[in-house]
Short mmCIF file of C-alpha atoms in Angstrom, two decimals:
data_model
loop_
_atom_site.label_atom_id
_atom_site.label_comp_id
_atom_site.label_asym_id
_atom_site.label_seq_id
_atom_site.Cartn_x
_atom_site.Cartn_y
_atom_site.Cartn_z
CA UNK A 70 11.32 -52.32 -0.57
CA UNK A 71 9.37 -51.61 -3.70
CA UNK A 72 9.99 -47.88 -3.36
CA UNK A 73 13.76 -48.44 -3.17
CA UNK A 74 13.71 -50.79 -6.16
CA UNK A 75 11.78 -48.29 -8.23
CA UNK A 76 14.03 -45.37 -7.36
CA UNK A 77 17.11 -47.42 -8.31
CA UNK A 78 15.74 -48.72 -11.62
CA UNK A 79 15.50 -46.07 -14.36
CA UNK A 80 12.99 -48.12 -16.37
CA UNK A 81 10.61 -48.51 -13.41
CA UNK A 82 11.08 -44.89 -12.37
CA UNK A 83 10.24 -43.81 -15.90
CA UNK A 84 6.99 -45.79 -15.78
CA UNK A 85 6.13 -44.19 -12.45
CA UNK A 86 7.03 -40.67 -13.56
CA UNK A 87 4.87 -41.05 -16.66
CA UNK A 88 1.89 -41.80 -14.47
CA UNK A 89 1.46 -45.55 -14.84
CA UNK A 90 0.05 -47.29 -11.76
CA UNK A 91 3.17 -49.26 -10.97
CA UNK A 92 3.59 -51.65 -8.03
CA UNK A 93 5.94 -54.44 -7.06
CA UNK A 94 4.33 -57.43 -5.38
CA UNK A 95 6.17 -60.62 -4.45
CA UNK A 96 8.95 -59.86 -6.89
CA UNK A 97 6.57 -59.12 -9.79
CA UNK A 98 6.04 -55.85 -11.57
CA UNK A 99 2.42 -54.76 -11.86
CA UNK A 100 0.93 -52.04 -14.04
CA UNK A 101 -2.66 -51.54 -12.95
CA UNK A 102 -5.58 -49.70 -14.49
CA UNK A 103 -4.76 -50.61 -18.08
CA UNK A 104 -7.79 -49.93 -20.29
CA UNK A 105 -8.83 -52.59 -22.79
CA UNK A 106 -11.91 -53.63 -24.79
CA UNK A 107 -13.84 -56.83 -24.02
CA UNK A 108 -15.54 -59.16 -26.49
CA UNK A 109 -18.75 -57.27 -25.63
CA UNK A 110 -17.07 -54.03 -26.86
CA UNK A 111 -16.98 -52.55 -23.36
CA UNK A 112 -14.03 -50.66 -21.91
CA UNK A 113 -12.67 -52.33 -18.79
CA UNK A 114 -9.47 -51.98 -16.75
CA UNK A 115 -6.98 -54.78 -16.07
CA UNK A 116 -3.52 -55.31 -14.63
CA UNK A 117 -0.39 -56.35 -16.50
CA UNK A 118 1.98 -58.54 -14.47
CA UNK A 119 5.58 -59.31 -15.32
CA UNK A 120 8.36 -61.25 -13.65
CA UNK A 121 11.27 -59.06 -12.68
CA UNK A 122 14.86 -59.86 -13.50
CA UNK A 123 16.98 -58.15 -10.89
CA UNK A 124 20.65 -57.51 -10.40
CA UNK A 125 21.03 -56.67 -6.76
CA UNK A 126 18.68 -53.84 -5.86
CA UNK A 127 17.70 -52.84 -9.38
CA UNK A 128 16.22 -54.28 -12.56
CA UNK A 129 18.26 -55.88 -15.28
CA UNK A 130 17.25 -56.80 -18.82
CA UNK A 131 13.87 -58.59 -18.96
CA UNK A 132 14.41 -62.33 -19.09
CA UNK A 133 11.16 -63.01 -20.95
CA UNK A 134 8.93 -61.15 -23.40
CA UNK A 135 5.87 -62.85 -21.90
CA UNK A 136 3.53 -60.87 -19.71
CA UNK A 137 0.53 -61.94 -17.60
CA UNK A 138 -2.80 -60.22 -17.34
CA UNK A 139 -5.52 -59.93 -14.73
CA UNK A 140 -8.65 -59.26 -16.72
CA UNK A 141 -10.75 -60.61 -19.57
CA UNK A 142 -9.63 -61.29 -23.09
CA UNK A 143 -8.59 -57.98 -24.68
CA UNK A 144 -10.01 -57.17 -28.12
CA UNK A 145 -10.05 -54.71 -30.98
CA UNK A 146 -12.73 -52.04 -31.00
CA UNK A 147 -15.06 -54.40 -32.87
CA UNK A 148 -14.79 -57.09 -30.20
CA UNK A 149 -12.45 -59.39 -32.11
CA UNK A 150 -9.41 -60.90 -30.42
CA UNK A 151 -6.08 -59.07 -30.75
CA UNK A 152 -3.94 -61.60 -32.66
CA UNK A 153 -0.76 -59.62 -32.07
CA UNK A 154 -0.87 -60.71 -28.40
CA UNK A 155 -0.83 -64.45 -29.10
CA UNK A 156 -3.05 -64.68 -26.10
CA UNK A 157 -3.16 -67.82 -23.95
CA UNK A 158 -5.80 -68.35 -21.34
CA UNK A 159 -4.09 -69.86 -18.33
CA UNK A 160 -5.24 -69.11 -14.83
CA UNK A 161 -2.19 -69.14 -12.61
CA UNK A 162 -1.15 -68.28 -9.08
CA UNK A 163 2.19 -66.54 -9.41
CA UNK A 164 2.57 -65.84 -5.70
CA UNK A 165 0.57 -65.37 -2.55
CA UNK A 166 -2.38 -63.07 -3.43
CA UNK A 167 -1.16 -62.77 -7.02
CA UNK A 168 -3.45 -64.68 -9.40
CA UNK A 169 -3.53 -64.04 -13.12
CA UNK A 170 -6.06 -65.00 -15.80
CA UNK A 171 -3.99 -65.21 -18.98
CA UNK A 172 -0.66 -64.51 -20.59
CA UNK A 173 0.38 -62.59 -23.70
CA UNK A 174 3.28 -63.03 -26.01
CA UNK A 175 4.43 -60.25 -28.26
CA UNK A 176 8.03 -60.70 -29.12
CA UNK A 177 10.09 -58.03 -30.85
CA UNK A 178 13.14 -59.32 -32.80
CA UNK A 179 15.75 -58.44 -30.17
CA UNK A 180 13.48 -58.88 -27.16
CA UNK A 181 12.67 -56.03 -24.78
CA UNK A 182 15.69 -54.03 -23.62
CA UNK A 183 14.05 -52.87 -20.41
CA UNK A 184 10.78 -52.98 -18.46
CA UNK A 185 9.70 -49.55 -19.65
CA UNK A 186 9.71 -50.68 -23.27
CA UNK A 187 8.19 -54.06 -22.39
CA UNK A 188 5.28 -52.75 -20.37
CA UNK A 189 4.47 -49.69 -22.48
CA UNK A 190 4.40 -51.87 -25.61
CA UNK A 191 1.71 -54.09 -24.07
CA UNK A 192 -0.15 -51.09 -22.63
CA UNK A 193 -0.31 -49.52 -26.09
CA UNK A 194 -1.60 -52.70 -27.71
CA UNK A 195 -4.36 -53.11 -25.11
CA UNK A 196 -5.35 -49.49 -24.69
CA UNK A 197 -5.46 -48.27 -28.30
CA UNK A 198 -8.89 -49.88 -29.00
CA UNK A 199 -10.14 -48.68 -25.59
CA UNK A 200 -9.07 -45.11 -26.28
CA UNK A 201 -10.91 -45.26 -29.58
CA UNK A 202 -14.16 -46.19 -27.79
CA UNK A 203 -13.53 -43.88 -24.81
CA UNK A 204 -11.09 -41.01 -25.41
CA UNK A 205 -10.81 -40.46 -21.65
CA UNK A 206 -9.57 -44.01 -20.98
CA UNK A 207 -5.92 -44.03 -19.95
CA UNK A 208 -3.40 -46.07 -18.00
CA UNK A 209 -1.55 -42.90 -17.01
CA UNK A 210 -3.49 -41.90 -13.92
CA UNK A 211 -0.56 -40.73 -11.75
CA UNK A 212 -2.08 -42.67 -8.86
CA UNK A 213 0.59 -44.31 -6.76
CA UNK A 214 -0.37 -47.07 -4.36
CA UNK A 215 2.81 -48.94 -3.57
CA UNK A 216 2.72 -52.08 -1.48
CA UNK A 217 5.08 -50.83 1.17
CA UNK A 218 4.42 -52.30 4.55
CA UNK A 219 6.80 -49.88 6.26
CA UNK A 220 4.88 -46.77 5.28
CA UNK A 221 2.53 -44.97 7.67
CA UNK A 222 0.48 -43.70 4.75
CA UNK A 223 -2.41 -45.43 3.05
CA UNK A 224 -1.07 -44.18 -0.26
CA UNK A 225 2.33 -42.87 -1.27
CA UNK A 226 3.26 -39.26 -0.62
CA UNK A 227 4.04 -38.43 -4.22
CA UNK A 228 4.23 -34.70 -3.40
CA UNK A 229 7.46 -35.46 -1.59
CA UNK A 230 8.75 -37.82 -4.28
CA UNK A 231 7.94 -35.40 -7.09
CA UNK A 232 9.82 -32.64 -5.29
CA UNK A 233 12.69 -35.04 -4.59
CA UNK A 234 12.87 -34.08 -0.91
CA UNK A 235 12.53 -37.64 0.37
CA UNK A 236 15.77 -37.64 2.37
CA UNK A 237 14.82 -34.38 4.13
CA UNK A 238 11.29 -35.64 4.73
CA UNK A 239 12.69 -38.73 6.40
CA UNK A 240 13.69 -36.53 9.35
CA UNK A 241 10.01 -36.39 10.26
CA UNK A 242 9.79 -40.16 10.59
CA UNK A 243 10.12 -42.05 13.86
CA UNK A 244 8.43 -39.31 15.89
CA UNK A 245 5.49 -40.05 18.17
CA UNK A 246 3.41 -36.91 18.36
CA UNK A 247 0.50 -36.02 20.62
CA UNK A 248 -2.07 -33.31 19.93
CA UNK A 249 -3.81 -32.32 23.14
CA UNK A 250 -7.03 -30.50 22.35
CA UNK A 251 -8.81 -30.98 19.02
CA UNK A 252 -10.51 -27.62 18.89
CA UNK A 253 -9.91 -25.13 16.11
CA UNK A 254 -6.14 -25.03 16.34
CA UNK A 255 -5.65 -28.70 17.28
CA UNK A 256 -7.69 -29.88 14.30
CA UNK A 257 -5.60 -27.79 11.91
CA UNK A 258 -2.44 -29.16 13.56
CA UNK A 259 -3.76 -32.65 12.89
CA UNK A 260 -4.53 -31.76 9.27
CA UNK A 261 -0.87 -30.84 8.80
CA UNK A 262 0.74 -33.56 10.93
CA UNK A 263 -1.31 -36.30 9.24
CA UNK A 264 0.47 -35.38 6.02
CA UNK A 265 3.88 -36.07 7.58
CA UNK A 266 5.45 -39.52 8.00
CA UNK A 267 5.50 -39.41 11.83
CA UNK A 268 5.24 -42.88 13.31
CA UNK A 269 2.31 -42.22 15.66
CA UNK A 270 -0.28 -39.49 16.16
CA UNK A 271 -2.18 -39.43 19.46
CA UNK A 272 -5.27 -37.26 19.84
CA UNK A 273 -6.56 -36.23 23.26
CA UNK A 274 -9.88 -34.49 23.83
CA UNK A 275 -13.00 -35.49 25.69
CA UNK A 276 -15.42 -33.09 23.99
CA UNK A 277 -18.01 -33.68 21.31
CA UNK A 278 -17.77 -32.18 17.84
CA UNK A 279 -20.61 -29.67 17.63
CA UNK A 280 -21.99 -27.37 14.99
CA UNK A 281 -19.89 -24.36 15.97
CA UNK A 282 -16.74 -26.50 15.76
CA UNK A 283 -17.44 -27.02 12.06
CA UNK A 284 -16.70 -23.35 11.45
CA UNK A 285 -13.28 -23.58 13.08
CA UNK A 286 -11.93 -26.82 11.62
CA UNK A 287 -10.56 -27.96 8.30
CA UNK A 288 -13.03 -29.62 5.96
CA UNK A 289 -16.80 -29.38 5.88
CA UNK A 290 -18.98 -31.90 7.72
CA UNK A 291 -22.46 -32.71 6.49
CA UNK A 292 -25.56 -32.02 8.55
CA UNK A 293 -25.84 -35.79 9.08
CA UNK A 294 -22.34 -35.93 10.49
CA UNK A 295 -23.18 -33.09 12.89
CA UNK A 296 -26.40 -34.79 13.98
CA UNK A 297 -24.40 -37.87 14.96
CA UNK A 298 -22.62 -35.77 17.63
CA UNK A 299 -19.34 -37.68 17.39
CA UNK A 300 -16.55 -37.09 19.86
CA UNK A 301 -13.97 -34.71 18.42
CA UNK A 302 -11.16 -37.27 18.47
CA UNK A 303 -13.27 -39.95 16.77
CA UNK A 304 -14.57 -37.51 14.17
CA UNK A 305 -11.08 -36.37 13.21
CA UNK A 306 -9.44 -39.78 13.54
CA UNK A 307 -11.96 -41.16 11.05
CA UNK A 308 -11.19 -38.47 8.48
CA UNK A 309 -7.42 -38.47 8.74
CA UNK A 310 -7.08 -42.25 9.05
CA UNK A 311 -8.01 -42.29 5.38
CA UNK A 312 -4.50 -40.99 4.82
CA UNK A 313 -2.36 -41.84 7.88
CA UNK A 314 -2.53 -45.31 9.40
CA UNK A 315 -1.22 -44.50 12.86
CA UNK A 316 -3.75 -42.16 14.43
CA UNK A 317 -5.08 -43.08 17.87
CA UNK A 318 -8.05 -41.31 19.42
CA UNK A 319 -8.12 -40.91 23.21
CA UNK A 320 -11.40 -39.63 24.60
CA UNK A 321 -9.82 -39.01 27.97
CA UNK A 322 -9.21 -35.76 29.73
CA UNK A 323 -5.51 -35.27 30.20
CA UNK A 324 -4.48 -34.05 33.61
CA UNK A 325 -1.69 -34.67 36.09
CA UNK A 326 -3.17 -38.07 37.04
CA UNK A 327 -3.55 -39.46 33.53
CA UNK A 328 -0.59 -37.69 32.02
CA UNK A 329 1.64 -40.75 32.08
CA UNK A 330 -0.16 -41.56 28.82
CA UNK A 331 2.20 -38.98 27.37
CA UNK A 332 5.31 -40.77 28.64
CA UNK A 333 5.79 -42.71 25.37
CA UNK A 334 5.34 -39.65 23.18
CA UNK A 335 8.27 -37.59 21.80
CA UNK A 336 6.57 -34.29 21.11
CA UNK A 337 3.39 -32.62 22.24
CA UNK A 338 1.27 -29.88 20.71
CA UNK A 339 -0.80 -28.21 23.45
CA UNK A 340 -3.89 -26.72 21.84
CA UNK A 341 -6.03 -25.92 24.84
CA UNK A 342 -8.55 -23.23 25.60
CA UNK A 343 -8.25 -23.28 29.34
CA UNK A 344 -5.49 -21.67 31.36
CA UNK A 345 -5.94 -24.10 34.22
CA UNK A 346 -5.50 -27.31 32.20
CA UNK A 347 -2.61 -25.69 30.44
CA UNK A 348 -0.87 -25.09 33.77
CA UNK A 349 -1.32 -28.71 34.88
CA UNK A 350 -0.06 -30.12 31.62
CA UNK A 351 2.89 -27.73 31.33
CA UNK A 352 4.00 -28.83 34.80
CA UNK A 353 3.65 -32.51 33.89
CA UNK A 354 5.49 -32.13 30.60
CA UNK A 355 8.35 -30.28 32.25
CA UNK A 356 8.55 -33.01 34.89
CA UNK A 357 8.61 -35.67 32.14
CA UNK A 358 11.27 -33.55 30.38
CA UNK A 359 9.26 -33.50 27.14
CA UNK A 360 9.58 -30.88 24.42
CA UNK A 361 6.29 -29.24 23.49
CA UNK A 362 4.73 -26.29 21.70
CA UNK A 363 1.87 -24.39 23.28
CA UNK A 364 -0.35 -22.26 21.09
CA UNK A 365 -2.93 -19.70 22.00
CA UNK A 366 -4.79 -16.80 20.51
CA UNK A 367 -6.67 -13.85 21.90
CA UNK A 368 -9.19 -11.99 19.78
CA UNK A 369 -11.07 -8.93 20.96
CA UNK A 370 -13.46 -6.35 19.57
CA UNK A 371 -12.17 -2.82 19.20
CA UNK A 372 -13.78 0.55 18.34
CA UNK A 373 -15.17 1.18 15.80
CA UNK A 374 -16.19 -2.51 15.83
CA UNK A 375 -13.72 -4.83 14.10
CA UNK A 376 -11.50 -7.54 15.43
CA UNK A 377 -7.98 -7.31 16.78
CA UNK A 378 -5.87 -9.98 18.33
CA UNK A 379 -2.64 -11.84 18.77
CA UNK A 380 -1.54 -15.39 18.04
CA UNK A 381 1.17 -16.90 20.26
CA UNK A 382 3.39 -19.92 19.70
CA UNK A 383 5.56 -20.88 22.67
CA UNK A 384 8.22 -23.53 22.19
CA UNK A 385 9.49 -25.36 25.25
CA UNK A 386 12.40 -27.77 25.22
CA UNK A 387 14.49 -29.41 27.95
CA UNK A 388 17.16 -26.74 27.65
CA UNK A 389 14.81 -23.82 27.19
CA UNK A 390 11.66 -23.71 29.28
CA UNK A 391 9.28 -20.78 28.86
CA UNK A 392 9.26 -18.31 31.70
CA UNK A 393 6.11 -18.34 33.78
CA UNK A 394 5.26 -14.81 32.64
CA UNK A 395 4.73 -15.99 29.08
CA UNK A 396 2.30 -18.88 28.99
CA UNK A 397 -1.26 -18.14 30.15
CA UNK A 398 -1.89 -20.57 32.96
CA UNK A 399 -4.89 -19.22 34.82
CA UNK A 400 -8.45 -18.71 33.78
CA UNK A 401 -8.35 -15.24 35.27
CA UNK A 402 -11.28 -12.91 35.60
CA UNK A 403 -14.58 -14.18 34.16
CA UNK A 404 -15.50 -10.53 33.45
CA UNK A 405 -16.16 -10.25 29.71
CA UNK A 406 -13.98 -7.14 29.62
CA UNK A 407 -11.06 -9.49 30.19
CA UNK A 408 -12.27 -12.71 28.71
CA UNK A 409 -13.15 -13.14 25.09
CA UNK A 410 -13.96 -16.51 23.59
CA UNK A 411 -13.68 -15.37 19.99
CA UNK A 412 -11.75 -17.73 17.75
CA UNK A 413 -11.68 -17.48 13.97
CA UNK A 414 -10.80 -20.35 11.63
CA UNK A 415 -8.09 -18.45 9.78
CA UNK A 416 -6.37 -17.64 13.07
CA UNK A 417 -6.68 -21.25 14.24
CA UNK A 418 -5.15 -22.24 10.91
CA UNK A 419 -2.33 -19.69 11.22
CA UNK A 420 -1.55 -20.79 14.79
CA UNK A 421 -1.40 -24.40 13.69
CA UNK A 422 0.78 -23.65 10.67
CA UNK A 423 3.25 -21.65 12.76
CA UNK A 424 3.36 -24.42 15.37
CA UNK A 425 3.95 -27.18 12.83
CA UNK A 426 6.60 -25.18 10.96
CA UNK A 427 8.38 -24.58 14.26
CA UNK A 428 8.25 -28.28 15.11
CA UNK A 429 9.62 -29.16 11.69
CA UNK A 430 12.59 -26.88 12.38
CA UNK A 431 13.28 -28.83 15.56
CA UNK A 432 13.27 -32.01 13.45
CA UNK A 433 15.72 -30.49 10.99
CA UNK A 434 13.24 -30.33 8.12
CA UNK A 435 13.37 -26.54 7.82
CA UNK A 436 16.49 -24.51 8.45
CA UNK A 437 16.38 -22.55 11.68
CA UNK A 438 18.64 -19.55 12.18
CA UNK A 439 16.38 -17.84 14.72
CA UNK A 440 15.70 -20.51 17.38
CA UNK A 441 12.92 -18.41 18.80
CA UNK A 442 11.02 -19.92 21.71
CA UNK A 443 8.30 -17.31 21.53
CA UNK A 444 6.61 -16.16 18.35
CA UNK A 445 3.69 -13.75 18.29
CA UNK A 446 1.61 -12.44 15.43
CA UNK A 447 -0.30 -9.20 15.99
CA UNK A 448 -3.04 -8.96 13.39
CA UNK A 449 -3.62 -5.21 13.07
CA UNK A 450 0.03 -4.40 12.39
CA UNK A 451 0.80 -7.65 10.54
CA UNK A 452 3.68 -8.15 12.96
CA UNK A 453 5.45 -11.48 13.40
CA UNK A 454 7.86 -11.26 16.35
CA UNK A 455 10.55 -13.74 17.30
CA UNK A 456 11.72 -13.63 20.87
CA UNK A 457 13.43 -15.77 23.51
CA UNK A 458 16.09 -16.81 21.08
CA UNK A 459 18.58 -19.40 22.20
CA UNK A 460 20.32 -22.42 20.79
CA UNK A 461 17.85 -25.26 20.22
CA UNK B 229 7.67 17.69 31.26
CA UNK B 230 6.71 14.81 28.99
CA UNK B 231 4.93 15.83 25.84
CA UNK B 232 1.63 14.32 24.89
CA UNK B 233 1.76 11.46 22.43
CA UNK B 234 -0.97 9.53 20.71
CA UNK B 235 -0.53 5.80 20.81
CA UNK B 236 -2.79 2.95 19.74
CA UNK B 237 -3.66 0.30 22.29
CA UNK B 238 -5.80 -2.61 21.11
CA UNK B 239 -6.97 -0.63 18.14
CA UNK B 240 -8.00 2.49 20.06
CA UNK B 241 -6.15 5.79 20.15
CA UNK B 242 -4.98 6.89 23.57
CA UNK B 243 -3.41 10.18 24.63
CA UNK B 244 -0.47 9.62 26.92
CA UNK B 245 1.60 12.24 28.73
CA UNK B 246 4.53 10.10 29.73
CA UNK B 247 7.96 9.26 28.37
CA UNK B 248 7.57 5.61 29.12
CA UNK B 249 4.93 3.12 30.09
CA UNK B 250 5.11 0.01 32.25
CA UNK B 251 3.61 -3.36 31.39
CA UNK B 252 0.73 -2.85 33.84
CA UNK B 253 0.02 0.63 32.51
CA UNK B 254 -0.27 -0.74 28.97
CA UNK B 255 -2.59 -3.51 30.19
CA UNK B 256 -4.73 -0.94 32.01
CA UNK B 257 -4.96 1.19 28.88
CA UNK B 258 -6.22 -1.92 27.06
CA UNK B 259 -8.59 -3.42 29.59
CA UNK B 260 -8.97 -0.94 32.41
CA UNK B 261 -7.50 -1.25 35.86
CA UNK B 262 -7.62 -4.90 37.02
CA UNK B 263 -10.06 -5.69 39.82
CA UNK B 264 -8.74 -7.74 42.71
CA UNK B 265 -5.68 -9.93 42.35
CA UNK B 266 -5.60 -10.95 38.75
CA UNK B 267 -3.12 -13.64 37.81
CA UNK B 268 -3.96 -13.34 34.13
CA UNK B 269 -0.97 -13.50 31.86
CA UNK B 270 -1.09 -11.15 28.90
CA UNK B 271 0.87 -11.17 25.69
CA UNK B 272 1.86 -7.56 25.07
CA UNK B 273 3.55 -6.53 21.82
CA UNK B 274 4.47 -3.16 20.38
CA UNK B 275 5.50 -1.76 17.01
CA UNK B 276 6.68 1.62 15.67
CA UNK B 277 8.52 2.44 18.87
CA UNK B 278 11.88 4.12 19.28
CA UNK B 279 14.79 3.61 16.90
CA UNK B 280 17.02 1.24 18.87
CA UNK B 281 14.23 -1.27 19.50
CA UNK B 282 11.10 -0.24 17.61
CA UNK B 283 9.30 -3.55 18.12
CA UNK B 284 9.15 -6.24 20.74
CA UNK B 285 7.10 -7.66 23.58
CA UNK B 286 6.72 -6.86 27.27
CA UNK B 287 6.33 -9.03 30.32
CA UNK B 288 5.32 -8.01 33.83
CA UNK B 289 7.88 -5.65 35.26
CA UNK B 290 9.09 -4.29 31.91
CA UNK B 291 8.86 -0.67 30.76
CA UNK B 292 9.18 0.83 27.30
CA UNK B 293 9.74 4.36 25.98
CA UNK B 294 6.71 5.60 24.11
CA UNK B 295 6.62 7.40 20.79
CA UNK B 296 3.87 9.08 18.83
CA UNK B 297 2.12 6.54 16.62
CA UNK B 298 3.38 3.51 18.58
CA UNK B 299 1.00 0.53 18.41
CA UNK B 300 0.39 -1.85 21.33
CA UNK B 301 -1.52 -5.10 21.31
CA UNK B 302 -2.56 -6.66 24.61
CA UNK B 303 -4.10 -10.11 24.55
CA UNK B 304 -4.80 -13.18 26.65
CA UNK B 305 -3.46 -15.66 24.13
CA UNK B 306 -5.08 -18.67 25.76
CA UNK B 307 -7.59 -19.94 23.22
CA UNK B 308 -7.04 -22.73 20.72
#
């Protein structure tokens, strides 16, 4: 609700765009992280709170010039009270979880015409002495933490709001996504999916996160984190839950017996390193009529020694299932001439990016004129091929 | 009589005296002749082939006309 109110009210939007830490709680407008000087001549940060006069879904002219404050008594740079504020100490509970310490009154002749003028006037009065003592002190942090119980994020995706692509981004909502396999590619898929507003993210992998995994995943664990030998799903869920609230870690091995765990999911990313488990899961997913993307890479050593390889992204939907000559489904010959276990982080990252971009096309986020169900990237000729084209 | 062409398969130059190659022949050029019954699925792509379809991929059973300088990549794309 607060996000809608802000986008419909030019004065609130202006405060947000200028980087003030705006929030709307129980019908009150908050501006947090306002620097001020205490009687002890220290710089502290407080929150200005104002009632909101609304007309339907947007703000109207402020009905009072009075503002509340959560913080100590604000002073000039010498520690003396700011008379201009006609400060009144009154501890009050304005609403559930909204308690204030004092109120200020600074009334211009005609009153405040909107909430931008009202709040920035008080911010300036409080912060000027603070900025004198600490030139880095500012209320304009560009941090946005809106109380929005509907959001899957811990903090607002301001990259989307700044680019004004909110309505397109909404097409990624209401999807329940599973990532099966949190190895190199799966972890990069998670890194990207966690930044989208999907409603649920389910991680499946029964392996531990070991030292070599660190060199094929996003981020950089500490030696302590490696020593703890966490399970892959718990390690990654902990990191990405800092951003996305709806990540569930499953330390189970997914096979035809347990695969009904995927019944409630809308889309699956298969990021496996075994042909055999791939075969089982592909069969199950086709039986459950689920759309999925399967990724795989093959890297080999050539002569003179350097690396070659191919990245593959196979898209499978109810009306276009991959032929059985396309997806590797057996573990084949253990002879090293055939089997290479080389994986490189940049290729894991590329595979994941191609898979997520392709999924976003299915959601309608990106335009798709190709509708390829097989994409391959051959490294040594920098060749991205689109094949098995059909309507979505 | 087919003239000899030089193609690249998995980064290595190969001399080939044929007009066209089959999927299995390309795989053999990459990894040698398969031993026993191998159910491995390979991703095979090519580039710099003939004019009408200079690039694409092959599956088992396909053939493609070869050209001097054509590049093939054969891979088991099964790792993630």
